[in-house]
Amino acid sequence: MDTEPEVQERIKQWTEHCIAFIEAGGKGEVGKMISSANRKIIEAEVGECCPTCDTHMTPTTKRGRQPKKGESPDPTSITVEHVVSRTLGGNNKLDNLVAMCHQCNMYRNATMTKLIPSYAQMHGRQLTEVERDKVSRFIEWSIRTIRTPSTKIDAECAELFAAFIAKAKSKTTAGKKQTHVGMKNPVANNSSEPMPNRSDMRQMLEVLKEIRDTQKAILELMVRPRKQRLRSWFRGIFGKKKGRNSAKVKLPEHHEKKKKAVKKKKTPSSEIKTEKIMPVPEDFEDTIRNILEGREPMKLAVFGHELKIYQEMNQWGHTGTEAFLVMHGFNKKYGLKKAILSKMPDEIMIEGVAPRQTISLKMKEEESVHEETVQEEIVQEPALQDQPEEPLIELNLQSFQAACIAVINEPMSPATFALRLGAHASVLCLSEISAKEFAHQCGIAKSWSLLKSLRTHLSDRVVVDGIGTAATIAPIDSA
């Protein structure tokens, strides 16, 4: 038994919790099973006295199966009762469980129904002062009758509970008297005269009706909402059409066909066949090259957006990454990055760690040599006309690398690097020249940015951190 201060603290906490639970419309642990460990601890008290009456509790033999027709549970059988009812916010924890005879268990529920007839309709709304008072009184009565029986228990709840117990005892006594009279005078049992214990029968019927109403109210709280039941009903109907419940189909031929269809959906190749075949405006590789041509490295997410813009500009019938993959024979869930690497491993360069990976075109050696020779032929004639003096050195890829190493002596921005490289190149070429033009004359493709040139040709000497104008260029020694 708890002390009076402990009981008062329990009552205060449970009252606040239960009122908040009812007004919030909570379901709590209604309908959940009590754990087997807690049930074993409670049922170990077989043979002890019930905490609310003098009955010695007996083992229960009907738990776990449906009662047969005409069968009623033993009033003295042990049950696991909740000190605070779950419909009011109680739980299945051991501290809220107590061993009780079946009869007292039923009559505690009946007392709640009698005291608070509308408790099932109170959930999800603001309680009135009268309802709050009744709920708090019943919770206090429920706790005090278990934790510390005393004269402080609620009088109305105690009278209701005692009335139920008295009716049950009178019913038992009447049954015994009737049996005794029948055995003493069996002829009287067959007579058409009214039974002497009809009032007791009426009382018993009233008790049974109250118990029935209590059970109905509890079941209403345990039943799933109407929306959920409708959703399950629709799933059951349409699930049969999709082959989910193919075992219930009477015709075995249709059953086999549905099974085969489900297996086919599992393979990626069959999923591609089921996709609608779309016309291909241009080759996979050409699309990727056209988007990346002449651009700095971009994030993969940005690349997907640029792909959609490219499709819309060229008036493709279907736009988006998934449509692009399906056009070229991939599953729409295959992934754009994976598809690009499988198609163009030697042309595409993906750097960094997700989600900041960047994608760009690689520069092939053959293309760079070819561009270098072509550019030399194009530049030679205007260079001879505009420049009376020849450059101090022959411009090639090594010239670009040496010039970059000479100007990158500390961390700097791309703009600063371009200015310094242009000034250095003007001295070497004996004429004013920009950094981009200098890189082009050294054999680097005109479409390449300076940052891309540094990443490709000076990755062992220079560190480029970031993208675009926000990047930082620094020598590896200082980094």
Short mmCIF file of C-alpha atoms in Angstrom, two decimals:
data_model
loop_
_atom_site.label_atom_id
_atom_site.label_comp_id
_atom_site.label_asym_id
_atom_site.label_seq_id
_atom_site.Cartn_x
_atom_site.Cartn_y
_atom_site.Cartn_z
CA MET A 1 0.00 0.00 0.00
CA ASP A 2 1.13 3.55 -0.73
CA THR A 3 1.22 6.36 1.80
CA GLU A 4 -1.37 9.12 1.62
CA PRO A 5 1.06 11.70 0.06
CA GLU A 6 2.08 9.14 -2.58
CA VAL A 7 -1.55 8.39 -3.42
CA GLN A 8 -2.36 12.09 -3.71
CA GLU A 9 0.57 12.57 -6.09
CA ARG A 10 -0.62 9.61 -8.19
CA ILE A 11 -4.14 11.02 -8.34
CA LYS A 12 -2.88 14.47 -9.37
CA GLN A 13 -0.66 13.13 -12.17
CA TRP A 14 -3.22 10.68 -13.55
CA THR A 15 -6.07 13.22 -13.45
CA GLU A 16 -4.10 15.81 -15.45
CA HIS A 17 -2.92 13.17 -17.92
CA CYS A 18 -6.36 11.61 -18.45
CA ILE A 19 -8.20 14.89 -19.00
CA ALA A 20 -5.57 16.01 -21.53
CA PHE A 21 -5.75 12.56 -23.18
CA ILE A 22 -9.57 12.69 -23.55
CA GLU A 23 -9.63 16.26 -24.87
CA ALA A 24 -6.89 15.46 -27.40
CA GLY A 25 -8.94 12.51 -28.71
CA GLY A 26 -6.12 10.03 -28.06
CA LYS A 27 -6.43 6.31 -28.59
CA GLY A 28 -3.51 5.38 -26.35
CA GLU A 29 -3.09 1.64 -25.79
CA VAL A 30 -6.75 0.69 -26.28
CA GLY A 31 -6.87 -2.71 -27.96
CA LYS A 32 -3.16 -3.49 -27.40
CA MET A 33 -2.17 -6.78 -25.81
CA ILE A 34 -0.67 -6.88 -22.32
CA SER A 35 2.86 -8.25 -22.44
CA SER A 36 3.25 -11.90 -21.46
CA ALA A 37 5.85 -10.97 -18.82
CA ASN A 38 3.46 -8.58 -17.02
CA ARG A 39 0.59 -11.06 -17.34
CA LYS A 40 2.67 -13.82 -15.71
CA ILE A 41 3.56 -11.54 -12.80
CA ILE A 42 -0.11 -10.65 -12.22
CA GLU A 43 -1.47 -14.19 -12.64
CA ALA A 44 1.09 -15.47 -10.15
CA GLU A 45 -1.22 -14.07 -7.43
CA VAL A 46 -3.71 -16.95 -7.85
CA GLY A 47 -5.08 -17.92 -4.43
CA GLU A 48 -4.74 -14.40 -3.00
CA CYS A 49 -7.73 -12.28 -2.02
CA CYS A 50 -9.16 -9.86 -4.58
CA PRO A 51 -8.19 -6.26 -3.62
CA THR A 52 -11.83 -5.08 -3.84
CA CYS A 53 -13.64 -8.04 -2.26
CA ASP A 54 -12.96 -11.07 -0.06
CA THR A 55 -12.96 -13.58 -2.93
CA HIS A 56 -9.96 -15.90 -3.30
CA MET A 57 -8.95 -15.69 -6.96
CA THR A 58 -8.83 -18.95 -8.91
CA PRO A 59 -6.90 -19.75 -12.13
CA THR A 60 -8.57 -18.81 -15.37
CA THR A 61 -9.12 -21.60 -17.88
CA LYS A 62 -10.96 -19.74 -20.68
CA ARG A 63 -8.36 -17.11 -21.65
CA GLY A 64 -7.15 -17.41 -25.22
CA ARG A 65 -10.33 -18.87 -26.75
CA GLN A 66 -13.87 -17.75 -27.54
CA PRO A 67 -16.45 -18.83 -24.91
CA LYS A 68 -18.88 -21.48 -26.03
CA LYS A 69 -22.59 -20.86 -26.39
CA GLY A 70 -24.22 -20.50 -22.98
CA GLU A 71 -20.85 -20.45 -21.24
CA SER A 72 -20.03 -17.68 -18.76
CA PRO A 73 -16.67 -16.96 -17.09
CA ASP A 74 -16.10 -17.95 -13.49
CA PRO A 75 -16.67 -14.86 -11.27
CA THR A 76 -13.73 -15.86 -9.06
CA SER A 77 -11.24 -16.40 -11.91
CA ILE A 78 -8.22 -14.10 -11.86
CA THR A 79 -8.03 -11.27 -14.42
CA VAL A 80 -5.55 -8.49 -15.20
CA GLU A 81 -7.30 -5.20 -14.41
CA HIS A 82 -6.07 -1.67 -15.20
CA VAL A 83 -6.03 0.64 -12.20
CA VAL A 84 -6.75 3.57 -14.55
CA SER A 85 -8.87 2.49 -17.52
CA ARG A 86 -7.19 2.62 -20.93
CA THR A 87 -10.21 4.40 -22.40
CA LEU A 88 -9.44 7.31 -20.05
CA GLY A 89 -5.68 7.30 -20.78
CA GLY A 90 -4.31 4.35 -18.81
CA ASN A 91 -1.52 2.12 -20.15
CA ASN A 92 -0.29 -1.50 -20.05
CA LYS A 93 2.67 -0.82 -17.75
CA LEU A 94 3.06 -3.04 -14.69
CA ASP A 95 2.51 -0.09 -12.32
CA ASN A 96 -1.02 0.34 -13.78
CA LEU A 97 -1.95 -3.38 -13.59
CA VAL A 98 -3.46 -5.31 -10.69
CA ALA A 99 -4.84 -8.81 -10.13
CA MET A 100 -8.63 -8.85 -9.61
CA CYS A 101 -11.46 -11.36 -9.75
CA HIS A 102 -13.54 -11.40 -12.92
CA GLN A 103 -16.68 -10.16 -11.15
CA CYS A 104 -15.04 -7.04 -9.68
CA ASN A 105 -13.35 -6.35 -13.00
CA MET A 106 -16.72 -6.23 -14.78
CA TYR A 107 -18.39 -4.16 -12.08
CA ARG A 108 -15.60 -1.55 -12.08
CA ASN A 109 -16.28 -1.05 -15.80
CA ALA A 110 -20.02 -0.93 -15.13
CA THR A 111 -19.43 1.70 -12.42
CA MET A 112 -17.56 3.89 -14.92
CA THR A 113 -20.42 3.50 -17.43
CA LYS A 114 -22.99 4.40 -14.77
CA LEU A 115 -21.07 7.41 -13.45
CA ILE A 116 -19.94 8.73 -16.87
CA PRO A 117 -22.50 7.49 -19.43
CA SER A 118 -21.09 9.67 -22.22
CA TYR A 119 -17.39 8.89 -21.73
CA ALA A 120 -17.16 7.29 -25.19
CA GLN A 121 -18.36 10.53 -26.85
CA MET A 122 -16.10 12.85 -24.83
CA HIS A 123 -12.93 12.11 -26.79
CA GLY A 124 -11.64 14.93 -28.96
CA ARG A 125 -13.49 17.89 -27.44
CA GLN A 126 -13.26 20.28 -24.50
CA LEU A 127 -14.75 18.80 -21.32
CA THR A 128 -17.30 20.68 -19.27
CA GLU A 129 -16.78 21.32 -15.57
CA VAL A 130 -19.26 18.56 -14.68
CA GLU A 131 -17.47 16.05 -16.94
CA ARG A 132 -14.07 17.05 -15.55
CA ASP A 133 -15.40 16.55 -12.02
CA LYS A 134 -16.79 13.09 -12.81
CA VAL A 135 -13.62 11.95 -14.57
CA SER A 136 -11.38 13.14 -11.74
CA ARG A 137 -13.67 11.53 -9.12
CA PHE A 138 -13.68 8.19 -10.91
CA ILE A 139 -9.88 8.22 -11.35
CA GLU A 140 -9.43 9.00 -7.64
CA TRP A 141 -11.84 6.20 -6.72
CA SER A 142 -10.05 3.75 -9.07
CA ILE A 143 -6.67 4.50 -7.49
CA ARG A 144 -7.77 4.61 -3.86
CA THR A 145 -9.65 1.31 -4.01
CA ILE A 146 -6.41 -0.38 -5.08
CA ARG A 147 -3.59 1.61 -3.51
CA THR A 148 -5.00 2.63 -0.12
CA PRO A 149 -8.60 1.60 0.71
CA SER A 150 -9.95 4.10 3.18
CA THR A 151 -12.99 6.17 4.02
CA LYS A 152 -11.78 8.85 1.59
CA ILE A 153 -13.08 7.01 -1.45
CA ASP A 154 -15.82 8.65 -3.48
CA ALA A 155 -19.23 7.88 -1.96
CA GLU A 156 -21.20 7.78 -5.23
CA CYS A 157 -18.70 5.44 -6.94
CA ALA A 158 -18.60 3.22 -3.87
CA GLU A 159 -22.43 3.00 -3.78
CA LEU A 160 -22.66 2.12 -7.48
CA PHE A 161 -20.00 -0.59 -7.12
CA ALA A 162 -21.62 -1.96 -3.95
CA ALA A 163 -25.01 -2.07 -5.69
CA PHE A 164 -23.57 -4.21 -8.48
CA ILE A 165 -21.98 -6.57 -5.96
CA ALA A 166 -25.24 -6.81 -4.00
CA LYS A 167 -27.19 -7.63 -7.16
CA ALA A 168 -24.72 -10.35 -8.02
CA LYS A 169 -24.97 -11.85 -4.52
CA SER A 170 -28.77 -11.74 -4.57
CA LYS A 171 -28.75 -13.45 -7.96
CA THR A 172 -26.52 -16.22 -6.58
CA THR A 173 -28.69 -16.63 -3.48
CA ALA A 174 -31.88 -16.72 -5.55
CA GLY A 175 -30.38 -19.36 -7.83
CA LYS A 176 -29.50 -21.54 -4.83
CA LYS A 177 -32.98 -21.16 -3.28
CA GLN A 178 -34.68 -21.99 -6.56
CA THR A 179 -32.55 -25.11 -6.96
CA HIS A 180 -33.35 -26.19 -3.41
CA VAL A 181 -37.14 -25.72 -3.89
CA GLY A 182 -37.04 -27.57 -7.20
CA MET A 183 -35.34 -30.55 -5.60
CA LYS A 184 -37.75 -30.56 -2.67
CA ASN A 185 -40.97 -30.22 -4.74
CA PRO A 186 -40.26 -31.16 -8.40
CA VAL A 187 -43.97 -30.92 -9.33
CA ALA A 188 -43.92 -27.19 -8.58
CA ASN A 189 -41.29 -26.67 -11.27
CA ASN A 190 -43.74 -27.77 -13.97
CA SER A 191 -46.63 -25.65 -12.75
CA SER A 192 -47.77 -22.57 -14.67
CA GLU A 193 -47.70 -20.35 -11.58
CA PRO A 194 -45.31 -17.34 -11.68
CA MET A 195 -41.84 -17.79 -10.21
CA PRO A 196 -41.39 -16.34 -6.72
CA ASN A 197 -37.96 -14.76 -7.61
CA ARG A 198 -39.03 -12.71 -10.66
CA SER A 199 -37.80 -9.43 -9.12
CA ASP A 200 -34.35 -10.94 -8.68
CA MET A 201 -34.37 -11.95 -12.31
CA ARG A 202 -35.19 -8.41 -13.33
CA GLN A 203 -32.29 -7.12 -11.30
CA MET A 204 -29.99 -9.66 -12.92
CA LEU A 205 -31.17 -8.59 -16.37
CA GLU A 206 -30.45 -4.95 -15.52
CA VAL A 207 -26.92 -5.86 -14.48
CA LEU A 208 -26.38 -7.83 -17.68
CA LYS A 209 -27.67 -4.92 -19.79
CA GLU A 210 -25.30 -2.53 -18.06
CA ILE A 211 -22.38 -4.89 -18.67
CA ARG A 212 -23.42 -5.23 -22.31
CA ASP A 213 -23.53 -1.44 -22.73
CA THR A 214 -20.09 -1.14 -21.16
CA GLN A 215 -18.60 -3.73 -23.50
CA LYS A 216 -20.20 -2.05 -26.51
CA ALA A 217 -18.72 1.31 -25.55
CA ILE A 218 -15.26 -0.23 -25.16
CA LEU A 219 -15.56 -1.99 -28.53
CA GLU A 220 -16.53 1.28 -30.23
CA LEU A 221 -13.26 2.79 -29.10
CA MET A 222 -11.30 -0.25 -30.27
CA VAL A 223 -12.90 -0.40 -33.74
CA ARG A 224 -10.91 1.27 -36.50
CA PRO A 225 -12.25 4.58 -37.91
CA ARG A 226 -14.60 4.46 -40.86
CA LYS A 227 -12.05 6.01 -43.25
CA GLN A 228 -9.53 3.32 -42.41
CA ARG A 229 -12.09 0.55 -42.90
CA LEU A 230 -13.13 2.01 -46.29
CA ARG A 231 -9.49 2.22 -47.34
CA SER A 232 -8.93 -1.43 -46.45
CA TRP A 233 -12.10 -2.40 -48.32
CA PHE A 234 -10.95 -0.63 -51.50
CA ARG A 235 -7.50 -2.17 -51.22
CA GLY A 236 -9.05 -5.60 -50.94
CA ILE A 237 -11.13 -5.10 -54.10
CA PHE A 238 -8.42 -3.56 -56.27
CA GLY A 239 -5.78 -5.88 -54.82
CA LYS A 240 -7.58 -8.80 -56.45
CA LYS A 241 -7.35 -7.13 -59.86
CA LYS A 242 -3.62 -6.58 -59.45
CA GLY A 243 -2.98 -10.17 -58.48
CA ARG A 244 -2.37 -9.65 -54.76
CA ASN A 245 -5.08 -12.12 -53.77
CA SER A 246 -4.60 -14.41 -56.74
CA ALA A 247 -4.89 -17.46 -54.46
CA LYS A 248 -8.64 -16.79 -54.09
CA VAL A 249 -9.32 -16.87 -57.85
CA LYS A 250 -11.27 -19.96 -58.81
CA LEU A 251 -9.82 -20.48 -62.31
CA PRO A 252 -6.28 -21.92 -62.11
CA GLU A 253 -5.37 -20.63 -65.60
CA HIS A 254 -5.87 -16.98 -64.62
CA HIS A 255 -4.00 -17.65 -61.41
CA GLU A 256 -0.91 -18.80 -63.29
CA LYS A 257 -1.04 -15.89 -65.71
CA LYS A 258 -1.16 -13.35 -62.87
CA LYS A 259 1.81 -14.99 -61.18
CA LYS A 260 3.89 -14.77 -64.34
CA ALA A 261 3.00 -11.10 -64.76
CA VAL A 262 4.20 -10.35 -61.22
CA LYS A 263 7.52 -12.13 -61.82
CA LYS A 264 8.12 -10.21 -65.03
CA LYS A 265 7.73 -6.87 -63.21
CA LYS A 266 10.68 -7.76 -60.95
CA THR A 267 13.31 -7.75 -63.74
CA PRO A 268 14.65 -4.37 -64.93
CA SER A 269 14.64 -5.45 -68.59
CA SER A 270 10.92 -6.18 -68.55
CA GLU A 271 10.24 -2.84 -66.89
CA ILE A 272 11.98 -1.11 -69.79
CA LYS A 273 9.79 -3.02 -72.25
CA THR A 274 6.65 -1.98 -70.47
CA GLU A 275 7.70 1.69 -70.67
CA LYS A 276 6.27 3.61 -73.58
CA ILE A 277 8.85 3.75 -76.37
CA MET A 278 9.80 7.38 -77.03
CA PRO A 279 11.48 8.85 -80.12
CA VAL A 280 15.16 9.75 -79.72
CA PRO A 281 15.87 13.28 -81.03
CA GLU A 282 19.68 12.82 -80.86
CA ASP A 283 22.36 10.50 -79.51
CA PHE A 284 22.99 10.17 -75.80
CA GLU A 285 26.62 11.29 -76.11
CA ASP A 286 25.79 14.29 -78.32
CA THR A 287 23.26 15.60 -75.78
CA ILE A 288 25.73 15.37 -72.90
CA ARG A 289 28.51 17.03 -74.94
CA ASN A 290 26.26 19.87 -76.09
CA ILE A 291 25.28 20.70 -72.51
CA LEU A 292 28.83 20.55 -71.08
CA GLU A 293 30.65 22.12 -74.06
CA GLY A 294 32.38 25.37 -73.11
CA ARG A 295 31.20 25.31 -69.50
CA GLU A 296 32.93 25.09 -66.18
CA PRO A 297 32.32 22.02 -63.96
CA MET A 298 28.78 22.07 -62.61
CA LYS A 299 27.02 20.16 -59.85
CA LEU A 300 25.10 17.03 -60.87
CA ALA A 301 21.84 18.52 -59.61
CA VAL A 302 22.42 21.63 -61.72
CA PHE A 303 23.27 19.42 -64.69
CA GLY A 304 19.87 17.69 -64.42
CA HIS A 305 18.18 21.08 -64.52
CA GLU A 306 20.28 22.14 -67.51
CA LEU A 307 19.29 18.90 -69.27
CA LYS A 308 15.61 19.79 -68.91
CA ILE A 309 16.23 23.34 -70.23
CA TYR A 310 18.10 21.88 -73.20
CA GLN A 311 15.20 19.53 -73.96
CA GLU A 312 12.67 22.36 -73.80
CA MET A 313 14.80 24.64 -76.02
CA ASN A 314 15.03 21.90 -78.65
CA GLN A 315 11.28 21.12 -78.33
CA TRP A 316 11.59 17.51 -77.26
CA GLY A 317 8.29 15.70 -76.80
CA HIS A 318 9.24 14.44 -73.34
CA THR A 319 11.45 16.30 -70.90
CA GLY A 320 13.15 15.44 -67.63
CA THR A 321 15.83 13.01 -66.50
CA GLU A 322 13.57 9.94 -66.40
CA ALA A 323 12.26 10.55 -69.92
CA PHE A 324 15.85 11.03 -71.16
CA LEU A 325 16.92 7.68 -69.65
CA VAL A 326 13.93 5.80 -71.07
CA MET A 327 14.60 7.25 -74.56
CA HIS A 328 18.04 5.66 -74.57
CA GLY A 329 17.04 2.24 -73.22
CA PHE A 330 17.66 2.70 -69.50
CA ASN A 331 15.27 2.09 -66.65
CA LYS A 332 13.83 5.41 -65.46
CA LYS A 333 15.21 4.68 -61.97
CA TYR A 334 18.68 3.75 -63.26
CA GLY A 335 20.23 7.13 -62.40
CA LEU A 336 21.65 9.77 -64.74
CA LYS A 337 25.16 9.68 -63.24
CA LYS A 338 25.37 5.89 -63.60
CA ALA A 339 24.12 6.07 -67.19
CA ILE A 340 26.66 8.75 -68.18
CA LEU A 341 29.57 6.81 -66.67
CA SER A 342 28.47 3.63 -68.45
CA LYS A 343 28.17 5.38 -71.83
CA MET A 344 31.00 7.94 -71.73
CA PRO A 345 33.66 6.80 -69.22
CA ASP A 346 36.54 8.30 -71.26
CA GLU A 347 34.91 11.65 -71.99
CA ILE A 348 33.25 12.66 -68.71
CA MET A 349 34.96 13.56 -65.45
CA ILE A 350 32.97 13.48 -62.17
CA GLU A 351 34.81 14.88 -59.16
CA GLY A 352 34.06 15.44 -55.51
CA VAL A 353 31.85 13.73 -52.94
CA ALA A 354 28.05 13.59 -53.07
CA PRO A 355 26.01 15.78 -52.87
CA ARG A 356 28.66 18.24 -54.15
CA GLN A 357 29.94 16.18 -57.06
CA THR A 358 30.72 18.12 -60.25
CA ILE A 359 30.60 16.95 -63.85
CA SER A 360 32.66 18.22 -66.80
CA LEU A 361 34.17 17.11 -70.12
CA LYS A 362 37.65 15.60 -70.21
CA MET A 363 40.20 16.94 -72.69
CA LYS A 364 41.60 14.17 -74.91
CA GLU A 365 45.29 14.31 -75.85
CA GLU A 366 44.53 13.94 -79.55
CA GLU A 367 42.03 16.79 -79.50
CA SER A 368 44.43 19.02 -77.60
CA VAL A 369 47.28 18.34 -80.10
CA HIS A 370 44.96 18.91 -83.03
CA GLU A 371 43.59 22.12 -81.57
CA GLU A 372 47.14 23.26 -80.83
CA THR A 373 48.29 22.80 -84.42
CA VAL A 374 45.15 24.40 -85.84
CA GLN A 375 45.40 27.37 -83.53
CA GLU A 376 49.08 27.84 -84.37
CA GLU A 377 48.25 28.00 -88.07
CA ILE A 378 45.42 30.49 -87.47
CA VAL A 379 47.40 32.68 -85.09
CA GLN A 380 50.66 32.76 -87.05
CA GLU A 381 49.51 35.15 -89.81
CA PRO A 382 47.93 37.86 -87.60
CA ALA A 383 50.78 37.49 -85.15
CA LEU A 384 53.33 38.24 -87.85
CA GLN A 385 51.35 41.25 -89.02
CA ASP A 386 50.54 42.72 -85.59
CA GLN A 387 53.76 41.92 -83.77
CA PRO A 388 57.00 43.11 -85.25
CA GLU A 389 58.96 41.12 -82.67
CA GLU A 390 58.74 37.37 -82.02
CA PRO A 391 57.89 36.04 -78.52
CA LEU A 392 60.72 35.34 -76.10
CA ILE A 393 59.77 31.63 -75.85
CA GLU A 394 57.86 29.12 -77.94
CA LEU A 395 54.32 28.77 -76.59
CA ASN A 396 53.16 25.26 -75.67
CA LEU A 397 51.58 23.42 -72.77
CA GLN A 398 54.82 23.59 -70.75
CA SER A 399 54.84 27.37 -71.23
CA PHE A 400 51.35 27.61 -69.75
CA GLN A 401 52.33 25.42 -66.78
CA ALA A 402 55.49 27.46 -66.10
CA ALA A 403 53.62 30.76 -66.31
CA CYS A 404 50.91 29.57 -63.90
CA ILE A 405 53.46 28.30 -61.38
CA ALA A 406 55.27 31.64 -61.58
CA VAL A 407 52.20 33.74 -60.74
CA ILE A 408 50.51 31.41 -58.21
CA ASN A 409 52.72 32.06 -55.20
CA GLU A 410 49.89 32.54 -52.68
CA PRO A 411 46.13 31.84 -52.35
CA MET A 412 44.12 34.06 -54.71
CA SER A 413 40.76 34.42 -56.44
CA PRO A 414 40.19 33.48 -60.12
CA ALA A 415 40.02 37.19 -61.08
CA THR A 416 43.40 37.95 -59.47
CA PHE A 417 44.93 34.89 -61.11
CA ALA A 418 43.65 35.98 -64.55
CA LEU A 419 45.11 39.48 -64.14
CA ARG A 420 48.49 38.22 -62.99
CA LEU A 421 48.68 35.55 -65.69
CA GLY A 422 47.72 38.11 -68.36
CA ALA A 423 50.44 40.52 -67.19
CA HIS A 424 53.03 37.72 -67.14
CA ALA A 425 51.96 36.48 -70.58
CA SER A 426 52.19 40.01 -72.03
CA VAL A 427 55.84 40.14 -71.00
CA LEU A 428 56.55 36.74 -72.57
CA CYS A 429 54.70 37.50 -75.81
CA LEU A 430 56.03 41.09 -76.08
CA SER A 431 52.45 42.35 -76.53
CA GLU A 432 49.35 42.85 -74.45
CA ILE A 433 47.45 39.55 -74.24
CA SER A 434 44.74 38.20 -71.94
CA ALA A 435 45.15 35.11 -69.78
CA LYS A 436 42.48 33.22 -71.75
CA GLU A 437 44.14 34.03 -75.10
CA PHE A 438 47.51 33.03 -73.69
CA ALA A 439 46.12 29.65 -72.60
CA HIS A 440 44.61 29.20 -76.04
CA GLN A 441 47.93 29.94 -77.77
CA CYS A 442 49.60 27.39 -75.47
CA GLY A 443 47.42 24.64 -76.93
CA ILE A 444 44.44 24.63 -74.56
CA ALA A 445 40.97 24.48 -76.07
CA LYS A 446 39.27 27.85 -76.33
CA SER A 447 36.12 26.46 -74.70
CA TRP A 448 38.03 25.55 -71.54
CA SER A 449 37.99 27.85 -68.56
CA LEU A 450 41.16 28.75 -66.67
CA LEU A 451 39.97 26.77 -63.62
CA LYS A 452 39.42 23.66 -65.71
CA SER A 453 42.87 24.09 -67.28
CA LEU A 454 44.45 24.28 -63.81
CA ARG A 455 42.58 21.21 -62.57
CA THR A 456 43.62 19.20 -65.63
CA HIS A 457 47.24 20.23 -66.24
CA LEU A 458 48.49 21.46 -62.83
CA SER A 459 46.66 19.23 -60.36
CA ASP A 460 50.01 18.17 -58.85
CA ARG A 461 51.18 21.76 -58.24
CA VAL A 462 48.02 23.83 -57.70
CA VAL A 463 44.85 23.37 -55.62
CA VAL A 464 41.53 24.74 -56.90
CA ASP A 465 38.89 24.77 -54.14
CA GLY A 466 35.35 25.73 -55.13
CA ILE A 467 33.47 26.55 -58.33
CA GLY A 468 33.33 29.66 -60.50
CA THR A 469 34.19 33.09 -59.12
CA ALA A 470 33.89 31.80 -55.53
CA ALA A 471 36.82 29.40 -56.02
CA THR A 472 40.25 29.80 -54.40
CA ILE A 473 43.52 29.04 -56.20
CA ALA A 474 46.60 28.23 -54.13
CA PRO A 475 49.94 26.43 -54.53
CA ILE A 476 50.09 22.99 -52.93
CA ASP A 477 52.96 24.07 -50.64
CA SER A 478 50.84 26.77 -48.95
CA ALA A 479 47.67 24.62 -48.95
#
